mmCIF file of C-alpha atoms and ligand atoms in Angstrom:
data_model
loop_
_atom_site.group_PDB
_atom_site.id
_atom_site.type_symbol
_atom_site.label_atom_id
_atom_site.label_comp_id
_atom_site.label_asym_id
_atom_site.label_seq_id
_atom_site.Cartn_x
_atom_site.Cartn_y
_atom_site.Cartn_z
ATOM 1 C CA MET A 255 0.004 0.000 -0.009
ATOM 2 C CA GLY A 256 2.787 2.455 0.944
ATOM 3 C CA ILE A 257 2.274 5.785 2.703
ATOM 4 C CA LYS A 258 0.211 8.011 0.330
ATOM 5 C CA GLY A 259 -1.898 9.785 2.883
ATOM 6 C CA SER A 260 -2.278 10.356 6.614
ATOM 7 C CA ALA A 261 -3.263 8.423 9.717
ATOM 8 C CA LEU A 262 -6.039 9.613 12.058
ATOM 9 C CA VAL A 263 -5.881 8.271 15.583
ATOM 10 C CA THR A 264 -8.994 9.050 17.673
ATOM 11 C CA GLY A 265 -8.602 9.759 21.376
ATOM 12 C CA ALA A 266 -4.831 10.226 21.166
ATOM 13 C CA SER A 267 -4.339 12.840 23.919
ATOM 14 C CA ARG A 268 -3.315 10.092 26.366
ATOM 15 C CA GLY A 269 -3.575 6.359 26.958
ATOM 16 C CA LEU A 270 -3.132 3.857 24.125
ATOM 17 C CA GLY A 271 -4.027 6.420 21.455
ATOM 18 C CA ALA A 272 -1.033 8.623 22.311
ATOM 19 C CA HIS A 273 1.337 5.669 21.989
ATOM 20 C CA ILE A 274 -0.278 4.561 18.739
ATOM 21 C CA ALA A 275 0.049 8.046 17.286
ATOM 22 C CA ARG A 276 3.790 8.207 18.217
ATOM 23 C CA ARG A 277 4.411 4.730 16.781
ATOM 24 C CA LEU A 278 2.687 5.390 13.470
ATOM 25 C CA ALA A 279 4.612 8.695 13.177
ATOM 26 C CA ALA A 280 7.867 6.819 13.776
ATOM 27 C CA ASP A 281 6.943 4.658 10.771
ATOM 28 C CA GLY A 282 6.608 7.775 8.646
ATOM 29 C CA TRP A 283 2.858 8.385 8.823
ATOM 30 C CA PRO A 284 1.696 11.999 9.088
ATOM 31 C CA VAL A 285 -0.552 11.702 12.159
ATOM 32 C CA ALA A 286 -3.702 13.547 13.272
ATOM 33 C CA VAL A 287 -3.763 13.401 17.046
ATOM 34 C CA ASN A 288 -7.422 13.690 17.916
ATOM 35 C CA TYR A 289 -8.728 14.791 21.337
ATOM 36 C CA HIS A 290 -12.008 15.938 22.825
ATOM 37 C CA ALA A 291 -11.335 17.494 26.274
ATOM 38 C CA GLU A 292 -7.538 17.295 26.763
ATOM 39 C CA ALA A 293 -6.071 19.792 24.299
ATOM 40 C CA ALA A 294 -2.810 20.077 26.272
ATOM 41 C CA GLY A 295 -2.243 16.318 26.190
ATOM 42 C CA ALA A 296 -2.844 16.098 22.400
ATOM 43 C CA LYS A 297 -0.636 19.123 21.735
ATOM 44 C CA ARG A 298 2.155 17.510 23.821
ATOM 45 C CA VAL A 299 1.841 14.296 21.830
ATOM 46 C CA ALA A 300 1.902 16.125 18.492
ATOM 47 C CA ALA A 301 4.810 18.385 19.547
ATOM 48 C CA GLY A 302 6.790 15.299 20.642
ATOM 49 C CA ILE A 303 6.301 13.706 17.254
ATOM 50 C CA VAL A 304 7.430 16.877 15.468
ATOM 51 C CA ALA A 305 10.437 17.176 17.781
ATOM 52 C CA ALA A 306 11.366 13.615 16.797
ATOM 53 C CA GLY A 307 11.298 14.580 13.101
ATOM 54 C CA GLY A 308 7.722 13.403 12.286
ATOM 55 C CA ARG A 309 4.561 15.187 11.092
ATOM 56 C CA ALA A 310 1.586 15.626 13.380
ATOM 57 C CA VAL A 311 -1.209 17.968 14.298
ATOM 58 C CA ALA A 312 -3.458 17.942 17.350
ATOM 59 C CA LEU A 313 -7.128 18.166 16.189
ATOM 60 C CA HIS A 314 -10.190 18.699 18.333
ATOM 61 C CA GLY A 315 -13.350 16.775 17.618
ATOM 62 C CA ASP A 316 -16.015 14.748 19.397
ATOM 63 C CA VAL A 317 -15.833 11.422 17.553
ATOM 64 C CA THR A 318 -19.455 10.613 18.458
ATOM 65 C CA ASP A 319 -20.692 13.716 16.646
ATOM 66 C CA GLU A 320 -21.312 13.588 12.866
ATOM 67 C CA PHE A 321 -20.438 17.177 12.158
ATOM 68 C CA ASP A 322 -17.219 17.013 14.165
ATOM 69 C CA VAL A 323 -16.107 13.754 12.494
ATOM 70 C CA ARG A 324 -16.618 15.269 9.004
ATOM 71 C CA ARG A 325 -14.650 18.381 10.069
ATOM 72 C CA LEU A 326 -11.923 16.263 11.680
ATOM 73 C CA VAL A 327 -11.467 14.175 8.522
ATOM 74 C CA ALA A 328 -11.522 17.258 6.242
ATOM 75 C CA THR A 329 -9.024 19.158 8.414
ATOM 76 C CA THR A 330 -6.719 16.082 8.577
ATOM 77 C CA ALA A 331 -6.838 15.886 4.763
ATOM 78 C CA GLU A 332 -6.060 19.631 4.404
ATOM 79 C CA ARG A 333 -3.145 19.607 6.866
ATOM 80 C CA LEU A 334 -1.633 16.159 6.331
ATOM 81 C CA GLY A 335 -3.163 14.602 3.218
ATOM 82 C CA PRO A 336 -6.151 12.345 2.724
ATOM 83 C CA VAL A 337 -6.851 9.870 5.531
ATOM 84 C CA GLN A 338 -5.470 6.483 4.551
ATOM 85 C CA VAL A 339 -5.450 4.876 8.042
ATOM 86 C CA VAL A 340 -8.138 5.312 10.691
ATOM 87 C CA VAL A 341 -7.484 4.050 14.172
ATOM 88 C CA ALA A 342 -10.847 4.052 16.013
ATOM 89 C CA ASN A 343 -9.507 4.137 19.565
ATOM 90 C CA ALA A 344 -11.390 6.799 21.558
ATOM 91 C CA THR A 345 -13.446 5.692 24.519
ATOM 92 C CA GLY A 346 -15.637 7.418 27.073
ATOM 93 C CA PRO A 347 -15.999 6.199 30.673
ATOM 94 C CA GLN A 348 -16.408 2.459 31.060
ATOM 95 C CA PRO A 349 -18.489 1.989 34.237
ATOM 96 C CA VAL A 350 -18.581 -1.525 35.777
ATOM 97 C CA SER A 351 -22.120 -2.368 36.797
ATOM 98 C CA PRO A 352 -24.076 -5.556 37.432
ATOM 99 C CA ALA A 353 -26.386 -6.329 34.525
ATOM 100 C CA GLU A 354 -29.556 -5.909 36.587
ATOM 101 C CA LEU A 355 -28.604 -2.214 37.018
ATOM 102 C CA VAL A 356 -27.566 -1.497 33.421
ATOM 103 C CA SER A 357 -29.962 0.923 31.732
ATOM 104 C CA TRP A 358 -30.598 1.279 27.962
ATOM 105 C CA GLN A 359 -28.814 4.620 28.233
ATOM 106 C CA ASP A 360 -25.735 2.823 29.626
ATOM 107 C CA HIS A 361 -25.788 0.613 26.504
ATOM 108 C CA LEU A 362 -26.193 3.609 24.237
ATOM 109 C CA ASP A 363 -23.270 5.388 25.927
ATOM 110 C CA GLN A 364 -20.946 2.524 24.874
ATOM 111 C CA LEU A 365 -22.530 2.119 21.438
ATOM 112 C CA GLU A 366 -21.811 5.813 20.774
ATOM 113 C CA PHE A 367 -18.073 5.025 20.946
ATOM 114 C CA PHE A 368 -17.872 1.614 19.450
ATOM 115 C CA VAL A 369 -20.609 1.571 16.782
ATOM 116 C CA LYS A 370 -21.694 5.142 16.004
ATOM 117 C CA SER A 371 -18.232 6.684 16.003
ATOM 118 C CA PRO A 372 -16.537 4.052 13.815
ATOM 119 C CA THR A 373 -19.497 4.223 11.407
ATOM 120 C CA LEU A 374 -19.200 8.013 11.126
ATOM 121 C CA LEU A 375 -15.412 7.664 10.659
ATOM 122 C CA LEU A 376 -15.843 5.085 7.969
ATOM 123 C CA GLN A 377 -18.428 7.089 6.086
ATOM 124 C CA ALA A 378 -16.239 10.231 6.230
ATOM 125 C CA THR A 379 -13.044 8.497 5.033
ATOM 126 C CA LEU A 380 -14.301 5.945 2.558
ATOM 127 C CA ALA A 381 -14.297 8.094 -0.588
ATOM 128 C CA GLY A 382 -10.742 9.278 0.119
ATOM 129 C CA MET A 383 -9.466 5.762 0.733
ATOM 130 C CA ARG A 384 -11.015 4.598 -2.511
ATOM 131 C CA GLU A 385 -9.290 7.435 -4.395
ATOM 132 C CA LEU A 386 -5.971 6.377 -2.821
ATOM 133 C CA GLY A 387 -6.575 2.872 -4.024
ATOM 134 C CA GLY A 388 -6.935 1.456 -0.527
ATOM 135 C CA GLY A 389 -6.679 2.061 3.168
ATOM 136 C CA ARG A 390 -6.756 0.624 6.617
ATOM 137 C CA PHE A 391 -9.530 0.835 9.172
ATOM 138 C CA ILE A 392 -8.287 -0.352 12.523
ATOM 139 C CA HIS A 393 -10.680 -0.700 15.470
ATOM 140 C CA ILE A 394 -9.246 -0.966 18.947
ATOM 141 C CA GLY A 395 -11.404 -3.648 20.458
ATOM 142 C CA SER A 396 -10.965 -5.384 23.797
ATOM 143 C CA ASP A 397 -10.090 -8.837 25.057
ATOM 144 C CA SER A 398 -12.731 -8.071 27.728
ATOM 145 C CA LEU A 399 -15.306 -9.276 25.199
ATOM 146 C CA ARG A 400 -13.813 -12.796 25.142
ATOM 147 C CA ARG A 401 -12.983 -12.837 28.847
ATOM 148 C CA ALA A 402 -16.561 -11.713 29.654
ATOM 149 C CA PHE A 403 -15.686 -10.134 32.975
ATOM 150 C CA PRO A 404 -18.852 -9.816 35.155
ATOM 151 C CA GLY A 405 -20.087 -6.187 35.332
ATOM 152 C CA THR A 406 -18.896 -5.230 31.862
ATOM 153 C CA SER A 407 -21.980 -6.254 29.893
ATOM 154 C CA ALA A 408 -22.641 -2.847 28.287
ATOM 155 C CA TYR A 409 -19.009 -2.373 27.306
ATOM 156 C CA ASN A 410 -18.673 -5.949 26.051
ATOM 157 C CA ALA A 411 -21.913 -5.795 24.044
ATOM 158 C CA ALA A 412 -20.655 -2.662 22.259
ATOM 159 C CA LYS A 413 -17.166 -4.211 21.688
ATOM 160 C CA GLY A 414 -18.940 -7.315 20.275
ATOM 161 C CA ALA A 415 -20.865 -5.079 17.885
ATOM 162 C CA GLN A 416 -17.610 -3.324 16.928
ATOM 163 C CA LEU A 417 -16.109 -6.707 15.982
ATOM 164 C CA ALA A 418 -19.229 -7.500 13.900
ATOM 165 C CA LEU A 419 -18.811 -4.186 12.106
ATOM 166 C CA ALA A 420 -15.198 -4.975 11.289
ATOM 167 C CA ARG A 421 -15.937 -8.428 9.869
ATOM 168 C CA THR A 422 -18.809 -7.197 7.747
ATOM 169 C CA TRP A 423 -16.985 -4.047 6.468
ATOM 170 C CA ALA A 424 -13.979 -6.192 5.563
ATOM 171 C CA ARG A 425 -16.185 -8.010 3.100
ATOM 172 C CA GLU A 426 -17.956 -4.887 1.861
ATOM 173 C CA PHE A 427 -14.787 -2.863 1.185
ATOM 174 C CA GLY A 428 -12.115 -5.457 0.385
ATOM 175 C CA ARG A 429 -12.642 -4.915 -3.329
ATOM 176 C CA HIS A 430 -11.472 -1.325 -2.851
ATOM 177 C CA GLY A 431 -8.258 -2.396 -1.216
ATOM 178 C CA ILE A 432 -9.512 -1.371 2.203
ATOM 179 C CA THR A 433 -8.735 -3.764 5.062
ATOM 180 C CA VAL A 434 -10.719 -3.651 8.335
ATOM 181 C CA ASN A 435 -9.243 -5.285 11.418
ATOM 182 C CA VAL A 436 -9.585 -5.211 15.204
ATOM 183 C CA VAL A 437 -6.662 -4.988 17.586
ATOM 184 C CA SER A 438 -7.837 -6.216 20.944
ATOM 185 C CA PRO A 439 -5.687 -5.471 24.005
ATOM 186 C CA GLY A 440 -5.860 -7.291 27.267
ATOM 187 C CA TRP A 441 -5.523 -5.069 30.402
ATOM 188 C CA ILE A 442 -2.850 -2.559 29.496
ATOM 189 C CA PRO A 443 -2.254 -0.070 32.295
ATOM 190 C CA VAL A 444 -2.382 3.545 31.168
ATOM 191 C CA GLU A 445 -2.644 6.864 33.048
ATOM 192 C CA ARG A 446 -6.238 6.309 34.054
ATOM 193 C CA HIS A 447 -5.334 3.086 35.932
ATOM 194 C CA GLY A 448 -2.731 4.759 38.213
ATOM 195 C CA GLU A 449 -0.251 2.411 39.891
ATOM 196 C CA VAL A 450 -1.127 -1.174 39.066
ATOM 197 C CA ASP A 451 -0.221 -4.163 41.185
ATOM 198 C CA ALA A 452 -2.321 -7.097 40.044
ATOM 199 C CA PRO A 453 -0.604 -10.399 40.945
ATOM 200 C CA GLU A 454 -3.735 -12.442 40.362
ATOM 201 C CA TYR A 455 -4.145 -11.089 36.844
ATOM 202 C CA VAL A 456 -0.499 -11.595 36.058
ATOM 203 C CA ALA A 457 -0.566 -15.165 37.315
ATOM 204 C CA ASP A 458 -3.082 -15.939 34.624
ATOM 205 C CA VAL A 459 -1.040 -14.320 31.802
ATOM 206 C CA ALA A 460 1.170 -16.864 29.990
ATOM 207 C CA LEU A 461 4.028 -14.288 29.782
ATOM 208 C CA ARG A 462 3.575 -13.511 33.519
ATOM 209 C CA ARG A 463 3.533 -9.730 33.261
ATOM 210 C CA MET A 464 1.271 -6.831 32.334
ATOM 211 C CA GLY A 465 1.489 -5.591 28.731
ATOM 212 C CA THR A 466 2.629 -2.099 27.749
ATOM 213 C CA PRO A 467 0.970 0.499 25.498
ATOM 214 C CA GLU A 468 4.016 0.208 23.183
ATOM 215 C CA GLU A 469 3.163 -3.474 22.628
ATOM 216 C CA VAL A 470 -0.324 -2.559 21.461
ATOM 217 C CA ALA A 471 1.025 0.265 19.314
ATOM 218 C CA ASP A 472 3.507 -2.134 17.608
ATOM 219 C CA VAL A 473 0.644 -4.349 16.512
ATOM 220 C CA VAL A 474 -1.423 -1.406 15.250
ATOM 221 C CA ALA A 475 1.691 -0.272 13.281
ATOM 222 C CA PHE A 476 1.934 -3.758 11.720
ATOM 223 C CA VAL A 477 -1.740 -3.679 10.749
ATOM 224 C CA ALA A 478 -1.324 -0.169 9.239
ATOM 225 C CA SER A 479 1.704 -1.288 7.248
ATOM 226 C CA ASP A 480 2.020 -3.052 3.930
ATOM 227 C CA ALA A 481 3.077 -6.171 5.801
ATOM 228 C CA SER A 482 -0.536 -6.874 6.807
ATOM 229 C CA ARG A 483 -1.941 -6.456 3.251
ATOM 230 C CA PHE A 484 -3.638 -9.893 3.100
ATOM 231 C CA ILE A 485 -5.207 -9.709 6.532
ATOM 232 C CA THR A 486 -8.766 -8.396 6.844
ATOM 233 C CA GLY A 487 -11.794 -9.057 9.001
ATOM 234 C CA GLU A 488 -9.532 -10.360 11.728
ATOM 235 C CA GLN A 489 -9.067 -9.753 15.421
ATOM 236 C CA LEU A 490 -5.482 -9.570 16.700
ATOM 237 C CA THR A 491 -5.379 -10.125 20.443
ATOM 238 C CA VAL A 492 -2.584 -8.470 22.393
ATOM 239 C CA ASN A 493 -2.796 -10.049 25.859
ATOM 240 C CA GLY A 494 0.428 -11.944 26.511
ATOM 241 C CA GLY A 495 -1.423 -15.235 26.388
ATOM 242 C CA HIS A 496 -4.162 -14.439 28.863
ATOM 243 C CA HIS A 497 -6.307 -17.273 27.670
ATOM 244 C CA GLY A 498 -6.973 -19.289 30.873
HETATM 245 N N1 NAP B 267 -6.113 0.321 28.446
HETATM 246 C C1 NAP B 267 -6.639 -0.875 28.496
HETATM 247 O O1 NAP B 267 -6.419 -1.717 29.419
HETATM 248 C C2 NAP B 267 -7.559 -1.345 27.382
HETATM 249 C C3 NAP B 267 -7.873 -2.688 27.278
HETATM 250 C C4 NAP B 267 -8.697 -3.133 26.287
HETATM 251 C C5 NAP B 267 -9.209 -2.240 25.352
HETATM 252 N N2 NAP B 267 -8.884 -0.923 25.414
HETATM 253 C C6 NAP B 267 -9.436 0.000 24.429
HETATM 254 O O2 NAP B 267 -8.408 0.842 24.001
HETATM 255 C C7 NAP B 267 -8.937 2.095 23.623
HETATM 256 C C8 NAP B 267 -8.212 3.215 24.359
HETATM 257 O O3 NAP B 267 -8.349 2.994 25.753
HETATM 258 P P1 NAP B 267 -7.457 3.756 26.794
HETATM 259 O O4 NAP B 267 -7.286 2.823 27.956
HETATM 260 O O5 NAP B 267 -6.203 4.257 26.161
HETATM 261 O O6 NAP B 267 -8.428 4.966 27.219
HETATM 262 P P2 NAP B 267 -8.130 6.391 27.901
HETATM 263 O O7 NAP B 267 -6.793 6.409 28.494
HETATM 264 O O8 NAP B 267 -9.299 6.638 28.777
HETATM 265 O O9 NAP B 267 -8.150 7.406 26.682
HETATM 266 C C9 NAP B 267 -9.331 7.685 26.040
HETATM 267 C C10 NAP B 267 -9.125 8.687 24.949
HETATM 268 O O10 NAP B 267 -10.349 8.942 24.312
HETATM 269 C C11 NAP B 267 -10.546 10.381 24.223
HETATM 270 N N3 NAP B 267 -11.924 10.683 24.121
HETATM 271 C C12 NAP B 267 -12.920 10.544 25.046
HETATM 272 N N4 NAP B 267 -14.095 10.966 24.574
HETATM 273 C C13 NAP B 267 -13.912 11.396 23.307
HETATM 274 C C14 NAP B 267 -14.716 11.937 22.307
HETATM 275 N N5 NAP B 267 -16.026 12.091 22.462
HETATM 276 N N6 NAP B 267 -14.115 12.255 21.099
HETATM 277 C C15 NAP B 267 -12.816 12.098 20.895
HETATM 278 N N7 NAP B 267 -11.987 11.590 21.857
HETATM 279 C C16 NAP B 267 -12.512 11.241 23.018
HETATM 280 C C17 NAP B 267 -9.818 10.927 25.416
HETATM 281 O O11 NAP B 267 -9.484 12.245 25.092
HETATM 282 P P3 NAP B 267 -9.977 13.554 25.865
HETATM 283 O O12 NAP B 267 -9.601 13.342 27.293
HETATM 284 O O13 NAP B 267 -9.266 14.614 25.201
HETATM 285 O O14 NAP B 267 -11.473 13.609 25.661
HETATM 286 C C18 NAP B 267 -8.573 10.029 25.498
HETATM 287 O O15 NAP B 267 -7.590 10.511 24.653
HETATM 288 C C19 NAP B 267 -10.431 2.005 23.933
HETATM 289 O O16 NAP B 267 -11.175 1.707 22.776
HETATM 290 C C20 NAP B 267 -10.519 0.907 24.966
HETATM 291 O O17 NAP B 267 -11.802 0.260 24.942
HETATM 292 C C21 NAP B 267 -8.098 -0.417 26.478
#
């Protein structure tokens, strides 16, 4: 595929998105570092990329809002070139709640991020990807769907729907050279988790340690690259062998 356009990483002001943005930039992608509330974080990420010799801009936009998504994609194209890679990473709060207390609104809150937002992003970038002769749509899923942790039914239901979108879109858009895959991390401590000491979790991980955001970003970089050109509709799990 080669780098002909730009990469847009949603929710890249911190957490996994920030690491993914830096990693894609290190591979030569001009990167749009999207944020919603944390302008300072996104500007820091973009400035770090530029200081390291890459190209990046911090761009505001609520990825659950249709107008904002269209503006975000158009501004990315103006500043960095047409969007060739989308990383649908942004997430809102993920409350843990027993199923008997989960409201329909709780479900909608998760679907906003993992079904509505990816759909808006796809629709806003599809024409540009076709013109480029192909592209990559990369969802950040979650291993929580397979592990089915109690209390995460709304989150897991939305992550399951996201996986279904990816598999269906892979078949709809493959003929345009567009691949659609899901990178699903296990528990990867980021800023919001604070200090993590989880011996019981680690004991269940084949590699006997927590994963790092860099290890997720490496897999996203592979999926964005030409090396993954014959992989589509797949889920790549990054959990150190947490399969027990
Ligand atoms: N970390 C893990 O253990 C883990 C495990 C499995 C899956 N995941 C998945 O990985 C992805 C990233 O998770 P994370 O742990 O890195 O989350 P995080 O640290 O909470 O970061 C979330 C990001 O999303 C942004 N965001 C929130 N609302 C937004 C909106 N409406 N529009 C645009 N951006 C918005 C936030 O930016 P602002 O503050 O600027 O709004 C922030 O940059 C998610 O899809 C999550 O489900 C994470």
